[in-house]
XYZ file of C-alpha atoms in Angstrom:
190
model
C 4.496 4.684 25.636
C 4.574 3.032 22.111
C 6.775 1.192 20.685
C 7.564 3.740 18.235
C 8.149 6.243 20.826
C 12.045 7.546 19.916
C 12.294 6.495 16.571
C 13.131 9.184 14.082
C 9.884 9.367 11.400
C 11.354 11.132 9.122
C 11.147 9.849 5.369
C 12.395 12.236 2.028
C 8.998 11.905 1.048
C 7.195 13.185 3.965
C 6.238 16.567 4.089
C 8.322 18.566 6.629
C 5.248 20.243 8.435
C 3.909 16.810 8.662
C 7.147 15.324 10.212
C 7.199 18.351 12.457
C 4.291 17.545 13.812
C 4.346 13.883 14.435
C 7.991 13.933 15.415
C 8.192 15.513 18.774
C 4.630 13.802 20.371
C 5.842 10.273 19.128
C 8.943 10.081 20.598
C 8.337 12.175 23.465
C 4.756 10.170 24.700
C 4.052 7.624 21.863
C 0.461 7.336 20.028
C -1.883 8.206 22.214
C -0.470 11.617 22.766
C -0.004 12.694 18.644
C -3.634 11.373 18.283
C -4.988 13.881 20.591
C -2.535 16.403 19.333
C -4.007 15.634 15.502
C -7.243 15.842 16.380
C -6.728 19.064 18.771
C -5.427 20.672 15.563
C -7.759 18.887 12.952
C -5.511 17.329 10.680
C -5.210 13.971 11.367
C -6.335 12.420 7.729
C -3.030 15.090 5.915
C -0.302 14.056 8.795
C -1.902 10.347 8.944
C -1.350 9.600 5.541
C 2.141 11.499 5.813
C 3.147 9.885 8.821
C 2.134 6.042 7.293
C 3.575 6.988 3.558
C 7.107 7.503 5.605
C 6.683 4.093 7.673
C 5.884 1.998 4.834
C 8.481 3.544 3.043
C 11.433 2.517 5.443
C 9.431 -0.917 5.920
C 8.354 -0.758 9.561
C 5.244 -3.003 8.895
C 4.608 -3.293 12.996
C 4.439 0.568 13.360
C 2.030 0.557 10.483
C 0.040 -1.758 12.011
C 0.343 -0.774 15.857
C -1.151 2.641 14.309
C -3.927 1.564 12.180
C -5.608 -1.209 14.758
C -4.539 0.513 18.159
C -5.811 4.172 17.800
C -8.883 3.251 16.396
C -8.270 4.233 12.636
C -9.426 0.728 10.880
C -12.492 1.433 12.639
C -13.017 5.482 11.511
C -10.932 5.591 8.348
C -12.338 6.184 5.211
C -9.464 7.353 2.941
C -8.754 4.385 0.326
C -5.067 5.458 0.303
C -4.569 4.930 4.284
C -6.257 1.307 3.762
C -3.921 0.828 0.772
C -1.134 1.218 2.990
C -2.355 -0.776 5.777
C -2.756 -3.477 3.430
C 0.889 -2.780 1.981
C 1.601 -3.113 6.087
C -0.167 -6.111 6.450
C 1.229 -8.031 3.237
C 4.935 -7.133 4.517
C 4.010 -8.827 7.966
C 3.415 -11.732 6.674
C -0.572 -11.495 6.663
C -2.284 -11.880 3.218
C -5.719 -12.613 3.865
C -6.049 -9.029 6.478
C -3.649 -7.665 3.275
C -6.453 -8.572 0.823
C -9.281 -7.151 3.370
C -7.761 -3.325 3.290
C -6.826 -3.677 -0.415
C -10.971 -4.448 -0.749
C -11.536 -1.429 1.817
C -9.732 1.083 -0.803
C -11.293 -0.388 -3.775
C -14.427 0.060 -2.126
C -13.776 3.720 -1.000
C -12.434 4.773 -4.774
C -13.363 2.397 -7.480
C -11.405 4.351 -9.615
C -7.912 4.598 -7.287
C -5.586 1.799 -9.376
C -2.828 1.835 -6.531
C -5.094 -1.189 -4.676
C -5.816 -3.263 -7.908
C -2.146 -3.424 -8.485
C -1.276 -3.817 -4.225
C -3.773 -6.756 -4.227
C -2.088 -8.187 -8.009
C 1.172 -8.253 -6.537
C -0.211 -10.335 -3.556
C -1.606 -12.815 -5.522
C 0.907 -13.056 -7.628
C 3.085 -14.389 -4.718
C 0.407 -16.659 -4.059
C -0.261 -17.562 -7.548
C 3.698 -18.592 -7.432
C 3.058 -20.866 -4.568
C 0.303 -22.718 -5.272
C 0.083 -22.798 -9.100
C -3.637 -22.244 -9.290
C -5.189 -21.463 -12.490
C -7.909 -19.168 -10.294
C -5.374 -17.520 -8.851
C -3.405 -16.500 -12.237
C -6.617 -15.580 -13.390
C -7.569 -13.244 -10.422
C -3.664 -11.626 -10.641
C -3.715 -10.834 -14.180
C -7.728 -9.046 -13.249
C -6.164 -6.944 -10.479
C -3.415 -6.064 -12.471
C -5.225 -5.284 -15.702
C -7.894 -3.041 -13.633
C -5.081 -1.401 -12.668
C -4.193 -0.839 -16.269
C -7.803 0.202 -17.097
C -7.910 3.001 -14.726
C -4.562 4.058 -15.273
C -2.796 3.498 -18.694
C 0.562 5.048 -17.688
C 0.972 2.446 -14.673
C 4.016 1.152 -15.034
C 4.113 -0.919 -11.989
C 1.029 -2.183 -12.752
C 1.704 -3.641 -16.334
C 5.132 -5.150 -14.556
C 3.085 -6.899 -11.983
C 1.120 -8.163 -14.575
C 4.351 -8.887 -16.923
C 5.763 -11.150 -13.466
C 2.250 -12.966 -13.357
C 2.501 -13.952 -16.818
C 5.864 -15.056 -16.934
C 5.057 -17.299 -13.272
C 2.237 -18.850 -15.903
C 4.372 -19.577 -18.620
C 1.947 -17.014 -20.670
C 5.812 -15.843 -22.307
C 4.027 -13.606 -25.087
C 1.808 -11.899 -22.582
C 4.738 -11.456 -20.421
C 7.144 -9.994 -23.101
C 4.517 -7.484 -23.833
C 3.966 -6.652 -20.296
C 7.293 -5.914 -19.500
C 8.072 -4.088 -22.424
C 5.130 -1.644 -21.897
C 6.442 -1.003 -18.607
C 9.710 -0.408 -19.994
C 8.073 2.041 -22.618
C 6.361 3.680 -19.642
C 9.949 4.119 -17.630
C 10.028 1.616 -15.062
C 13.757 0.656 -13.821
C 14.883 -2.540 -13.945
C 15.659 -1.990 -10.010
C 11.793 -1.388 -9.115
């Protein structure tokens, strides 16, 4: 049985048929068994998504990841917000570069989907802050103001890029980041 066999999957964001559905075959006989339940029932992509939206959510980066490379999903998947979350997965686990691969993926699937722009910002952002590279500023601020470009109201987005700014010493870019998130209703705790 998996690892995540017993574990209550349960987020406030996941839909209750979806939770319904993965709940009992997880912790009963693991992921083998609510793969061939899924795909018995033809809605593995709704429940998937569900079912990886609640495990990033409460930060369980190793069930993300046992999912996505042990039932075969990296290899079938082509829904850019699945490979966003893997890459979310990844980058909590400590691995960047496979991070950076599934934030590509998503971009890939959906050019236009901003979520992955600003995933893959944030990431080198954290890098940027660690190895001071002008490169690396410059290939933050381009995630993050893609981001921007495909979706104005991003709030996130122009706070990533605010927090890339400021790590550059860029103060006036910064200040005008941050306040446009502010203007846009980010909290101060996101």
């Amino acid at each position: 049985a998996s690892g995540l066999a017993g574990r209550e999957l349960v987020s406030p964001h996941v839909d209750r048929r979806a939770a319904d559905l993965i709940a009992v075959p997880v912790q009963a006989h693991g992921l083998p068994e609510l793969k061939r339940i899924l795909e018995r029932r033809g809605q593995v992509l709704f429940v998937l998504k569900q079912f990886v939206a609640g495990l990033v959510e409460a930060g369980d980066s190793s069930a993300v990841i046992e999912l996505f490379e042990s039932s075969g999903v990296s290899r079938a998947e082509s829904d850019p917000v699945v490979w966003n979350f893997a890459g979310l997965a990844y980058w909590n686990d400590g691995k960047a570069e496979r991070a950076k691969e599934c934030f590509a993926k998503s971009m890939e699937l959906d050019p236009k989907y901003a979520v992955p722009y600003n995933s893959l910002g944030t990431v080198l952002a954290f890098e940027f802050k660690g190895d001071g590279s002008r490169e690396t500023y410059n290939r933050a601020a381009a995630a993050f103001a893609r981001a921007i470009d495909l979706d104005p109201a991003y709030a996130a987005a122009y706070h990533g890029l605010g927090v890339v700014h400021f790590q550059a010493k860029v103060y006036d870019k910064a200040i005008a980041a941050f306040k446009r998130a502010l203007d846009l209703g980010i909290g101060l705790d996101e």
